Coordinates of C-alpha atoms and ligand atoms in Angstrom, one line a residue:
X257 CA 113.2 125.0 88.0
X258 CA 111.0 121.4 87.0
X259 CA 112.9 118.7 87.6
X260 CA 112.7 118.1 83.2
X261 CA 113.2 121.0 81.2
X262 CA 112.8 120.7 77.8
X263 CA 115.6 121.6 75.2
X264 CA 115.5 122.1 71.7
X265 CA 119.0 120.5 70.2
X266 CA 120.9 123.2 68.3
X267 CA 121.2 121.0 65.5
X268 CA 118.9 118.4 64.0
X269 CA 115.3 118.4 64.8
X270 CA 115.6 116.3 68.1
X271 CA 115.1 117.1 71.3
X272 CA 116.8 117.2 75.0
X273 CA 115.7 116.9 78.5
X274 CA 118.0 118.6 81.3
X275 CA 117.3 117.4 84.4
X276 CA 117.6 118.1 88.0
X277 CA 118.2 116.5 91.2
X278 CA 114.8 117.0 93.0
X279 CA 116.4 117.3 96.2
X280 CA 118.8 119.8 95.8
X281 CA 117.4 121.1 92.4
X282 CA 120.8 120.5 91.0
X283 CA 121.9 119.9 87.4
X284 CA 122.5 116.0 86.5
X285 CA 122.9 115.9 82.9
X286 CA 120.9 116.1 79.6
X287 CA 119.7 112.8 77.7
X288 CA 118.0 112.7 74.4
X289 CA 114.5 112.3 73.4
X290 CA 115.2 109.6 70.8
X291 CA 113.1 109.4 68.3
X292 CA 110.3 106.9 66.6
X293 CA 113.5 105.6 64.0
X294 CA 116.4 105.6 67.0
X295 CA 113.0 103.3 68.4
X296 CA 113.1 100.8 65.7
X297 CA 116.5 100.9 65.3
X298 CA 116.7 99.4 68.7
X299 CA 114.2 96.8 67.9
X300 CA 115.9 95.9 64.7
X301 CA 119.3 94.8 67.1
X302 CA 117.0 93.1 69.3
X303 CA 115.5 91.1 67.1
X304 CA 118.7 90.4 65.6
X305 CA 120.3 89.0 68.7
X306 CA 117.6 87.6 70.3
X307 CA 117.6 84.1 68.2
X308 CA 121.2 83.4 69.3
X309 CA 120.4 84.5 73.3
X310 CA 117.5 81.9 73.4
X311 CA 119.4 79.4 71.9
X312 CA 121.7 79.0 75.1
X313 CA 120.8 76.9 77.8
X314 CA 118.9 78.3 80.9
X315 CA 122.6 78.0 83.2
X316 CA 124.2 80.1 80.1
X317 CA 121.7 83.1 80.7
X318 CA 122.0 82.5 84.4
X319 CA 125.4 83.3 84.3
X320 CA 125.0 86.2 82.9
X321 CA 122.4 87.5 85.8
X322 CA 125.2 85.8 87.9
X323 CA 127.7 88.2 86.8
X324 CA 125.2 91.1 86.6
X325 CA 124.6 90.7 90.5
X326 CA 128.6 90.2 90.8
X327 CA 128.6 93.7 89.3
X328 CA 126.0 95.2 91.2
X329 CA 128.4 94.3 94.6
X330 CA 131.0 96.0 94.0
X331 CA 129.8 99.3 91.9
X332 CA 126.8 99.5 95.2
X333 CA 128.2 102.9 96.2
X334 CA 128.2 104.4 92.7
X335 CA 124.7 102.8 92.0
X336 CA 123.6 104.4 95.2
X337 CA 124.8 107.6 94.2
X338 CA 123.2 107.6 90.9
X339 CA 120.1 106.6 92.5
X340 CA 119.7 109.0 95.6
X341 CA 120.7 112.2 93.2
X342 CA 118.2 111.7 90.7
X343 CA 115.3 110.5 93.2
X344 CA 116.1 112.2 96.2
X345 CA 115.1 108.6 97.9
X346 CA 117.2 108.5 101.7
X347 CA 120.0 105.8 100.9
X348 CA 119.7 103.7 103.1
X349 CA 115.8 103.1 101.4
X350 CA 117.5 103.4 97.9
X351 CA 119.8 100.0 98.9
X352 CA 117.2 98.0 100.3
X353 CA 114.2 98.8 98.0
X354 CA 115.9 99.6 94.7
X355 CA 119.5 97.3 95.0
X356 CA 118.7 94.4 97.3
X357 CA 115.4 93.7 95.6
X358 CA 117.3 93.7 92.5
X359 CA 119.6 91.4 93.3
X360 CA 117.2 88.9 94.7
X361 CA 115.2 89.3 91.6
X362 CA 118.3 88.7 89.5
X363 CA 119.4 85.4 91.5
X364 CA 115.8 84.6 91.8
X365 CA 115.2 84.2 88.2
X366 CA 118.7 82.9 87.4
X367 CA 118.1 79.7 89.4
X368 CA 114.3 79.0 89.1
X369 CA 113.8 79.9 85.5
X370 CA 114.8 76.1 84.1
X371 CA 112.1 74.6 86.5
X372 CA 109.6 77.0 85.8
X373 CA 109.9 77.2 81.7
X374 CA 110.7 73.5 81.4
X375 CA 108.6 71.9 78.8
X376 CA 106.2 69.4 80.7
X377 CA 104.0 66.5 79.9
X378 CA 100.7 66.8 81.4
X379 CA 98.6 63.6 82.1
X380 CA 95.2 64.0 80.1
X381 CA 91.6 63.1 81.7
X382 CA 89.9 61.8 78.8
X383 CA 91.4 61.3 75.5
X384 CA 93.7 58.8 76.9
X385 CA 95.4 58.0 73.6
X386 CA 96.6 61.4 73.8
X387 CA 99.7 62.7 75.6
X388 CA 100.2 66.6 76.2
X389 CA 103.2 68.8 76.4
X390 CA 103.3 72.4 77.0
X391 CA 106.1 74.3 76.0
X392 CA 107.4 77.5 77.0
X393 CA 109.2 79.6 74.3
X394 CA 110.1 83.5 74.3
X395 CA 108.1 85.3 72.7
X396 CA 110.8 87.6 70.6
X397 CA 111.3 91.4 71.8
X398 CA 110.1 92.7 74.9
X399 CA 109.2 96.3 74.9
X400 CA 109.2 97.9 78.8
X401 CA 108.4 100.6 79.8
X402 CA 109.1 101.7 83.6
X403 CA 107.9 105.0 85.8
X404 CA 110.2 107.2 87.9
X405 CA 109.5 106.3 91.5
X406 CA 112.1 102.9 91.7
X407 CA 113.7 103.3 88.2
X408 CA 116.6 100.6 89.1
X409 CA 114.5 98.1 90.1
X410 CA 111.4 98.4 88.1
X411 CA 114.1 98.9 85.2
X412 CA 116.0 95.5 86.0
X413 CA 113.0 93.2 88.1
X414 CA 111.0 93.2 84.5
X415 CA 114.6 92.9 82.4
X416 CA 115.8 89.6 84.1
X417 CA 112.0 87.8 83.5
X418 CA 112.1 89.0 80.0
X419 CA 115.7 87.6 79.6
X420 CA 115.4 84.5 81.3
X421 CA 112.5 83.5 79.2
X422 CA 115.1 83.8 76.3
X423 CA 113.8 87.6 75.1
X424 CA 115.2 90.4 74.0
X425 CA 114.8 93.9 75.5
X426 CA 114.1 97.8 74.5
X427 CA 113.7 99.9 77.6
X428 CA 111.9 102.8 77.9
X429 CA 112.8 104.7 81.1
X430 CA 110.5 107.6 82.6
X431 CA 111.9 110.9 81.3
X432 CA 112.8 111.4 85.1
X433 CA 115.1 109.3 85.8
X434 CA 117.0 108.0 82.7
X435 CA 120.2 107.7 84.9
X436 CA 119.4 104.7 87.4
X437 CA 118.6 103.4 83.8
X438 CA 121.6 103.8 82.1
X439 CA 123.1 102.5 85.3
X440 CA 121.4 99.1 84.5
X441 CA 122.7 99.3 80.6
X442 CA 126.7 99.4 82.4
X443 CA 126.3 96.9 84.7
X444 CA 124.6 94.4 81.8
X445 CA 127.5 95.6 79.6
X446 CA 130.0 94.9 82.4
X447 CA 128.8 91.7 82.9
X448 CA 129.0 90.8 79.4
X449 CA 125.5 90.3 78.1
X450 CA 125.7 89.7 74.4
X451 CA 125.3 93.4 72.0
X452 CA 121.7 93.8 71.4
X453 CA 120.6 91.9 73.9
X454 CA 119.4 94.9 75.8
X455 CA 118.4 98.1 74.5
X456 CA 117.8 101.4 76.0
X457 CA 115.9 104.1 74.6
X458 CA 115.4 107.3 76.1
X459 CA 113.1 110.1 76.3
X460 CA 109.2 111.0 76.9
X461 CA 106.1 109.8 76.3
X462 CA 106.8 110.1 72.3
X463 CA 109.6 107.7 72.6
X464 CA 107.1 105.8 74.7
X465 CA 104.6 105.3 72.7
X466 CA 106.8 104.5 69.2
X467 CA 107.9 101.7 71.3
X468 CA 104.8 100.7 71.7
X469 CA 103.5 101.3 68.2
X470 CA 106.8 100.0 66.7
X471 CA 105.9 96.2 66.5
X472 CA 107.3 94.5 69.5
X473 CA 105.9 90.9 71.0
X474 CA 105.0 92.3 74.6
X475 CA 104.9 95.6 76.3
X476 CA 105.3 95.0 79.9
X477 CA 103.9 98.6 80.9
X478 CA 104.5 100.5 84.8
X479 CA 103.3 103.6 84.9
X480 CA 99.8 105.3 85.4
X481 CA 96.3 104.4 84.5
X482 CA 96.1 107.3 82.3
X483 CA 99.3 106.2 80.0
X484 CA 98.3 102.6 80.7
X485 CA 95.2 102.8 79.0
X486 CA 96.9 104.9 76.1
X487 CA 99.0 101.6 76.1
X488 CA 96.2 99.3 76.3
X489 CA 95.0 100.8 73.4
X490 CA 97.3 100.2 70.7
X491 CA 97.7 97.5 72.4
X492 CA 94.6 96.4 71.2
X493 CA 95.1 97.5 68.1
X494 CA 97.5 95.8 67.2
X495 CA 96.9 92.6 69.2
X496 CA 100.5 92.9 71.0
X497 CA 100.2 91.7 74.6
X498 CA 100.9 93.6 77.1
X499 CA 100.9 93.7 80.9
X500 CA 99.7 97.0 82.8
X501 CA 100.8 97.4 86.4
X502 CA 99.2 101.0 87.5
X503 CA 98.7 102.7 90.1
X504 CA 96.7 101.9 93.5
X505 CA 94.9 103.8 96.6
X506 CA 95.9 101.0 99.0
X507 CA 94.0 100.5 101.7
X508 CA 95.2 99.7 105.4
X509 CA 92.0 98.3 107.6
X510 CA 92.9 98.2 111.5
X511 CA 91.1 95.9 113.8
X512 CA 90.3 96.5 117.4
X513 CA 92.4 93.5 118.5
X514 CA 95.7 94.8 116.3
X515 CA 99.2 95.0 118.2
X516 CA 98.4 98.7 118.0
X517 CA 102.5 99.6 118.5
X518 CA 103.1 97.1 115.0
X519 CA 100.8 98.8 112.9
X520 CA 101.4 102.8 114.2
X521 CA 104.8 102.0 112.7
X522 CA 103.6 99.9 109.0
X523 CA 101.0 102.9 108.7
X524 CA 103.7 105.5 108.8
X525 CA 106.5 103.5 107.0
X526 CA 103.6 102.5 104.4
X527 CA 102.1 106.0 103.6
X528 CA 105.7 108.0 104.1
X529 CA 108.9 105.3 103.0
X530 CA 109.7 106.9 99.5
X531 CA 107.5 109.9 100.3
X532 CA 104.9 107.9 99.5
X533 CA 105.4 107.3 95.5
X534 CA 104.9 103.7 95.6
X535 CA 102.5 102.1 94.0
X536 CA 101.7 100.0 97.1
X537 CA 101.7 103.2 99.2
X538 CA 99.2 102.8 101.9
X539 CA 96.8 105.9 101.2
X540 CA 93.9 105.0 103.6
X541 CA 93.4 103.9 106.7
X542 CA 89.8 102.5 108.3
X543 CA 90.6 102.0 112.0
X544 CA 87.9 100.0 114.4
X545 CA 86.5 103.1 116.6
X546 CA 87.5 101.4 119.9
X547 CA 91.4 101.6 118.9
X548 CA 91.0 104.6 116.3
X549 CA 92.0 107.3 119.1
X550 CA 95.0 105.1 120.6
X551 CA 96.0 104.0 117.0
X552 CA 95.8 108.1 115.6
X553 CA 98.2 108.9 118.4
X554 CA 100.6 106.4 118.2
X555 CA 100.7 107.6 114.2
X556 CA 101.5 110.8 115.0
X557 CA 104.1 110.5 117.6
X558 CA 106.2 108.0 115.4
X559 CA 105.7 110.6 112.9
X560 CA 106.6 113.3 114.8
X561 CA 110.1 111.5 115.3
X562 CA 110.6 111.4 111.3
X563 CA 113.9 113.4 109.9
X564 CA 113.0 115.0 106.4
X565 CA 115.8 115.6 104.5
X566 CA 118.5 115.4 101.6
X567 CA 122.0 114.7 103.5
X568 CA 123.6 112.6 106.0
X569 CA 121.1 110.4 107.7
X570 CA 117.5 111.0 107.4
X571 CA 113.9 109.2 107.0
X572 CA 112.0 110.9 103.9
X573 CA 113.2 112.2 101.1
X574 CA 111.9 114.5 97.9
X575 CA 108.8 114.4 95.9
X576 CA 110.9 113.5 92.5
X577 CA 108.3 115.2 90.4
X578 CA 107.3 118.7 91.0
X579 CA 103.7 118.0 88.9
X580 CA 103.0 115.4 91.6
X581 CA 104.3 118.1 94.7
X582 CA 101.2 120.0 93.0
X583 CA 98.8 117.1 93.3
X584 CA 99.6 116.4 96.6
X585 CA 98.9 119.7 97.9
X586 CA 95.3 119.8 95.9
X587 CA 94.6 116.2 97.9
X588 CA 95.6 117.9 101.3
X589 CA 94.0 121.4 100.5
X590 CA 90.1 119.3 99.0
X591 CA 90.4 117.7 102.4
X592 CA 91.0 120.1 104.5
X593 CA 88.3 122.7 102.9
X594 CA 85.4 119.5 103.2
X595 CA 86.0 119.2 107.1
X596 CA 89.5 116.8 107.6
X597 CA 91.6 118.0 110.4
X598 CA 95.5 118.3 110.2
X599 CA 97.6 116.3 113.0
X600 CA 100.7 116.1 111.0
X601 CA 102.3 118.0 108.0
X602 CA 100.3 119.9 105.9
X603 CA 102.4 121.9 103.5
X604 CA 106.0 121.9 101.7
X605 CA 109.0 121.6 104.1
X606 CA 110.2 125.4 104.0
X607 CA 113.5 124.6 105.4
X608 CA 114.3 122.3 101.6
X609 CA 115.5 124.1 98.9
X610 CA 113.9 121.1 96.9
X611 CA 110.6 119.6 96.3
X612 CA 109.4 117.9 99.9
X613 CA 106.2 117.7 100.9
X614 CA 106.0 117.2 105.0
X615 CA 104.3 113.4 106.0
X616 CA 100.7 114.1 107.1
X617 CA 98.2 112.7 109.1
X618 CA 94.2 113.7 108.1
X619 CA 91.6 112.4 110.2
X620 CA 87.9 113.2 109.9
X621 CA 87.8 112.2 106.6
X622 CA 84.9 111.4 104.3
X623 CA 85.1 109.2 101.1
X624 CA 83.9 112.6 99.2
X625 CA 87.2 113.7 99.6
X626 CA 90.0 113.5 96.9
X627 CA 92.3 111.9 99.5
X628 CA 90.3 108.8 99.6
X629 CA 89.5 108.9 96.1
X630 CA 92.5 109.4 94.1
X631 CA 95.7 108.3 93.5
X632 CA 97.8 111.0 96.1
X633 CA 101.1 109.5 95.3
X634 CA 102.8 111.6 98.6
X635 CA 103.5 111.5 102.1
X636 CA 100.0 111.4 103.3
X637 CA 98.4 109.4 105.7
X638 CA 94.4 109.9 105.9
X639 CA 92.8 107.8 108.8
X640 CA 88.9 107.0 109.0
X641 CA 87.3 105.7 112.1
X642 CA 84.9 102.9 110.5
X643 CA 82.7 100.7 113.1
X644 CA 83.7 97.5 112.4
X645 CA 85.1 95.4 109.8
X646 CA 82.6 95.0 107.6
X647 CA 82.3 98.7 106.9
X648 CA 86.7 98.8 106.6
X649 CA 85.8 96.2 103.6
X650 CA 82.9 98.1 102.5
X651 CA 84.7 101.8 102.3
X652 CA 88.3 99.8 101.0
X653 CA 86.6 98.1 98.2
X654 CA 84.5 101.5 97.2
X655 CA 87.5 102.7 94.9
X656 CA 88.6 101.9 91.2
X657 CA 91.8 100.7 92.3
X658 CA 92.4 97.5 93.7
X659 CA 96.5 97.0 93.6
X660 CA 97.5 96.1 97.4
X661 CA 96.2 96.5 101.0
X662 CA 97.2 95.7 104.3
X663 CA 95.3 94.3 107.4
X664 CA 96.0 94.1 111.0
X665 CA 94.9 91.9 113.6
X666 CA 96.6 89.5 116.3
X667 CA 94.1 87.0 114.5
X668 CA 96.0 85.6 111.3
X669 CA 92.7 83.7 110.1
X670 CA 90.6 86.6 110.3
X671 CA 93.2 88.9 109.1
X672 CA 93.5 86.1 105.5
X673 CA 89.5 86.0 105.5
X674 CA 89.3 89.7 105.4
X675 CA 92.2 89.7 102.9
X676 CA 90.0 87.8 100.6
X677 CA 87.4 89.7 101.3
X678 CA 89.3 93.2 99.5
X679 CA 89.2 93.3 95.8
X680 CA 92.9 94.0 95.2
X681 CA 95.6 92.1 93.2
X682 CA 97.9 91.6 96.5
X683 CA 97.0 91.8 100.2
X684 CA 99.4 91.9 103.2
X685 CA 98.6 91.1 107.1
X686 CA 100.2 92.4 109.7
X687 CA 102.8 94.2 107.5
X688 CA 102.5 96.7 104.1
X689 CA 104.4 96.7 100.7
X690 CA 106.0 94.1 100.9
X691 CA 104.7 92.1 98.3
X692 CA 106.5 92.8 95.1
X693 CA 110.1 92.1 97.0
X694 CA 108.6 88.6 97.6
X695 CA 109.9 87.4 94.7
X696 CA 107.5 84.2 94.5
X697 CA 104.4 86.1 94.2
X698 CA 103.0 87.2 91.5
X699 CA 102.0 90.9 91.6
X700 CA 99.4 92.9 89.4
X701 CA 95.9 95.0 90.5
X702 CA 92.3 94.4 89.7
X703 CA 90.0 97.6 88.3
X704 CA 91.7 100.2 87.1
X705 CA 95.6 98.8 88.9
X706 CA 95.8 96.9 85.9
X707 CA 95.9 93.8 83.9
X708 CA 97.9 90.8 83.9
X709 CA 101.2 89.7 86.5
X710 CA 104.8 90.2 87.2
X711 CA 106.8 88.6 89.2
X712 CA 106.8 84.8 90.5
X713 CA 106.1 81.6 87.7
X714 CA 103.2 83.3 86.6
X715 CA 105.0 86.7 85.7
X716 CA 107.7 84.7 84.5
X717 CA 105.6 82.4 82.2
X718 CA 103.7 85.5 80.7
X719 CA 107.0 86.8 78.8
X720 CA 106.4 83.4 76.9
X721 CA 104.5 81.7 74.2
X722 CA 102.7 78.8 76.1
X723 CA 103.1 76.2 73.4
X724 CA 100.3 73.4 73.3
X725 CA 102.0 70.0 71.6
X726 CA 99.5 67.1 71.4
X727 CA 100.9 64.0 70.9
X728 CA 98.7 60.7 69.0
X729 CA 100.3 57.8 71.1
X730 CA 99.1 55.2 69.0
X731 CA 99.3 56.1 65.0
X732 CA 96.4 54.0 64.2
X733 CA 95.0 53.7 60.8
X734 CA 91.8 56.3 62.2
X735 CA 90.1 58.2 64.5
X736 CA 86.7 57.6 66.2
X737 CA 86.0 60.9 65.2
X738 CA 87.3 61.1 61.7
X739 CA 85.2 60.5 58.5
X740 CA 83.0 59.0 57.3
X741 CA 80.6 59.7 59.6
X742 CA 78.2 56.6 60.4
X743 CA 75.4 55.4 62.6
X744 CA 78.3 52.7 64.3
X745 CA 79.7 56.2 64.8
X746 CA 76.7 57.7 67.1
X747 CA 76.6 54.8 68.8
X748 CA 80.0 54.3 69.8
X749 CA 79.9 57.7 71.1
X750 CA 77.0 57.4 73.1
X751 CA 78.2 54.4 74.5
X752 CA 81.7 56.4 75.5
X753 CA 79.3 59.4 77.4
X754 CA 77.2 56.6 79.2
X755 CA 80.6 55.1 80.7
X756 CA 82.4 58.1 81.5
X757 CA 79.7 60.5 82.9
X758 CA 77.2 57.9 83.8
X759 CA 79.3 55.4 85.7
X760 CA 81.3 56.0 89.0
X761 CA 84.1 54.2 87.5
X762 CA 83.8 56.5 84.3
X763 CA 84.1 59.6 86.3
X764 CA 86.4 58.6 88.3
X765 CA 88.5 57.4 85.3
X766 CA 88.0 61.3 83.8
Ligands
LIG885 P1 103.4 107.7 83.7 O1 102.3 106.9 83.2 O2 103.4 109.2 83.6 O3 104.8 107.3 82.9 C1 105.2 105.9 82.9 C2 106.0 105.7 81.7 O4 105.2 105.8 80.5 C3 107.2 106.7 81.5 O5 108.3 106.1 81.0 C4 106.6 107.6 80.4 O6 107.6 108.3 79.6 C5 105.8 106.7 79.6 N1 104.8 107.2 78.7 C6 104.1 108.4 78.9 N2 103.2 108.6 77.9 C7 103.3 107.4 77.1 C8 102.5 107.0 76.0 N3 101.6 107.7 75.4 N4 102.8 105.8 75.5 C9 103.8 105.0 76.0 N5 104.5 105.4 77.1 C10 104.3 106.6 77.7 O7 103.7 107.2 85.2 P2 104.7 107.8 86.2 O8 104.2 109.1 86.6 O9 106.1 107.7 85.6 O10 104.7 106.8 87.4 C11 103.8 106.9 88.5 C12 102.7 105.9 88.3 O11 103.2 104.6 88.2 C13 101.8 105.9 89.6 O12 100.4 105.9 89.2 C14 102.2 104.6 90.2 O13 101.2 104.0 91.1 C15 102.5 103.7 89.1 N6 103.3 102.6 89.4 C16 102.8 101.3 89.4 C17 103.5 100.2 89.8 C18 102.9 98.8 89.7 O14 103.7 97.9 89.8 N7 101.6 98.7 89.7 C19 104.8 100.4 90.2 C20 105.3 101.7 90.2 C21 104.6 102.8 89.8

């Protein structure tokens, strides 16, 4: 049974998705593939309602992500239940990753957002006569569009920028996990968020992409690089903006001087918390030869320890998808066939009745192999014994993904230089992942991880128009500049460059 089966509705030309829990392969529920009209109908309330929602003040919308975390409190346990089913994500995971973060996010942007988005005057350098103000304004409807591997946070982080900012919403949840999503709907309902501020539209990538061809103002886009560049390209099309956060290969680089016992545990929390379908999954290690033996062993013990499971208390859940159960086998299988040796894992957990993949440890592995390469999105943990440093940078920036990475060392200024050194979006010392809960920083890959930034007052600001104002302080009768154009003109303006550029007072002036 597939997690999504299909359905043809008896009546009508739509159609229906059933779907199962991927843990237990039980039924959840149907929801409908709405269609390209249902997508504009959405749009149509959003756009209606919007007007009135970014007329209130930035405390008026707060409230309302006041409440919404208010709601969030005291339906926890059903959220978590909603959750766990349709993910097969351990609970205690599903509260911190999915419900805390989303709470934070919530209060976050509640408070910040009036500092952030206020309109500002900026002092100007040269044409003193001159004043500037930038203004932040929403930019109308906000079409998102979220994957299946967090789908209450990555449904509600993107949601509470986009309303903040005074915007609208249409959601497009992955076909996956429409639950957690209609989750979010209640609790924005419960908390009594105006009709029309926020609308949900279910279904596949059809419903997807009508969002995305249906005329919104932004499509803030999670997913993979294959559907982001689909995106992208209407995008482009149609000159809508649009943010891309896609996938990553994330590399972890151990140095010889690294508390060895601190990053045994962040490698295997890294590459196994949420069976490894996060985006800032660690998926390769380089370890310093000197350590790499020490470091391999600690990494298998602690993984040794881990509880796989679906009930009660345990460590790693499901695979939600049983398409990516297939990929993650291919990854292990490439590797193995080209020379990597298993230490850990290696094949489905034959004691599930569900889709679990067992965490594994590779070592001997070559950047030939798939593991390295692509996108495993799984509990897999490859390790490479690299020299030194310089060749963990070299072998970490060989990829086309740059999202997130991780470095250890007891040395936090080498550990920042080497983090500049990585071409990726975000990069984490002495820890892993946790940069999207920090809720300051902004978050977004380089290469093929994507374009553009949520999160922080850059991710914030980019679900706005950044309005230039230029103010003429003085009203005089004429501009140096203006016509008609004259010889007392030229001269005047050479005389301006000779101050400003060719005296110290000028430049320091500008
Ligand atoms: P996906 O690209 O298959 O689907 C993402 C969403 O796009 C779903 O809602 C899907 O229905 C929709 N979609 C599919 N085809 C579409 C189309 N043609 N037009 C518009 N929408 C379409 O991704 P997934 O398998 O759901 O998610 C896993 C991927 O997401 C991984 O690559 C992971 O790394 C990435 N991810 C990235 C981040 C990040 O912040 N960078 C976070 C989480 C997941």
């Amino acid at each position: 049974m597939a997690v999504v089966e299909q359905l043809e509705r008896a009546s009508g030309n739509g159609r229906r998705l059933r779907l199962a829990n991927p843990a237990t392969l039980q039924p959840l529920g149907e929801v409908d593939v709405q269609s390209a009209a249902d997508v504009r109908a959405a749009i149509e309330c959003a756009r209606k309602s919007q007007p009135a929602w970014a007329a209130l003040s930035f405390e008026e919308r707060g409230h309302y992500l006041e409440r919404v975390v208010r709601v969030i409190l005291e339906r926890q346990e059903e959220l978590l239940d909603v959750i766990t089913r349709e993910t097969g994500k351990p609970r205690v995971e599903a509260l911190a990753t999915e419900i805390v973060t989303s709470c934070d996010a919530l209060q976050f942007y509640a408070k910040r957002a009036k500092q952030v988005l206020a309109e500002r005057t900026l002092p100007l350098h040269l044409l003193k006569t001159k004043k500037l103000r930038i203004a932040y304004k929403p930019l109308g409807v906000i079409g998102i569009i979220t994957p299946w591997n967090f789908p209450f946070l990555l449904t509600l982080n993107p949601t509470a920028q986009a309303l903040m900012a005074g915007n609208a919403v249409v959601l497009k949840p992955s076909e996956a996990t429409p639950f957690s999503a209609r989750c979010v709907q209640e609790i924005l309902d419960a908390a009594g968020l105006p009709e029309g501020v926020f609308n949900l539209v279910t279904g596949d990538g059809e419903t997807g992409e009508a969002l995305v061809e249906a005329g919104v103002d932004k499509i803030s886009f999670t997913g993979s690089v294959a559907t982001g560049r689909k995106v992208a390209e209407i995008c482009g099309r149609n000159l809508v903006p649009c943010t891309l956060e896609l996938g990553g290969k994330d590399p972890m680089i151990v140095c010889a001087d690294a508390d060895l016992d601190r990053a045994s545990r962040g490698a295997v929390f890294g590459a196994f918390a949420n069976s490894g379908q996060v985006c800032t999954s660690t998926e390769r290690v380089y370890v310093v030869d000197e350590v790499a033996e020490e470091f391999t062993r600690r990494c298998v013990e602690r993984t040794s320890e881990l509880r796989q499971g679906a009930d009660g208390e345990f460590d790693v859940g499901s695979i939600i998808l049983p398409s990516q159960l297939e990929i993650i086998e291919s990854h292990v299988e490439d590797a193995v066939a080209r020379g990597a040796r298993l230490l850990a894992g290696g094949r489905r957990n034959p004691n599930e009745p569900g889709y679990f993949y067992e965490p594994t440890i590779l070592t001997d592995v070559t950047h030939d192999m798939r593991v390295m390469r692509e996108e495993t999105f799984g509990p897999v943990l490859p390790i490479m014994r690299v020299a030194d440093e310089a060749e963990a940078v070299k072998h970490a920036n060989d990829s086309r993904y740059g999202l997130n990475a991780n470095v250890w060392t007891r040395n936090k200024h080498k550990g920042t230089d080497l983090a500049r050194a990585i071409e990726s979006g975000c990069v984490v010392v002495n820890d892993c992942m946790v940069t999207y809960a920090v809720a300051e920083s902004p978050f977004g890959g380089v290469k093929d991880s994507g374009i553009g930034r949520v999160n922080g007052a850059v991710g914030l600001r980019g679900f706005c128009v950044v309005q230039s104002i230029v103010i003429d302080r003085r009203s005089g009768r004429s501009e140096m500049l203006w016509f008609p154009y004259s010889q007392r003109t030229l001269v005047a303006i050479k005389r301006m460059m000779r101050f400003v550029w060719g005296t110290s007072l000028g430049r320091w002036l500008s």
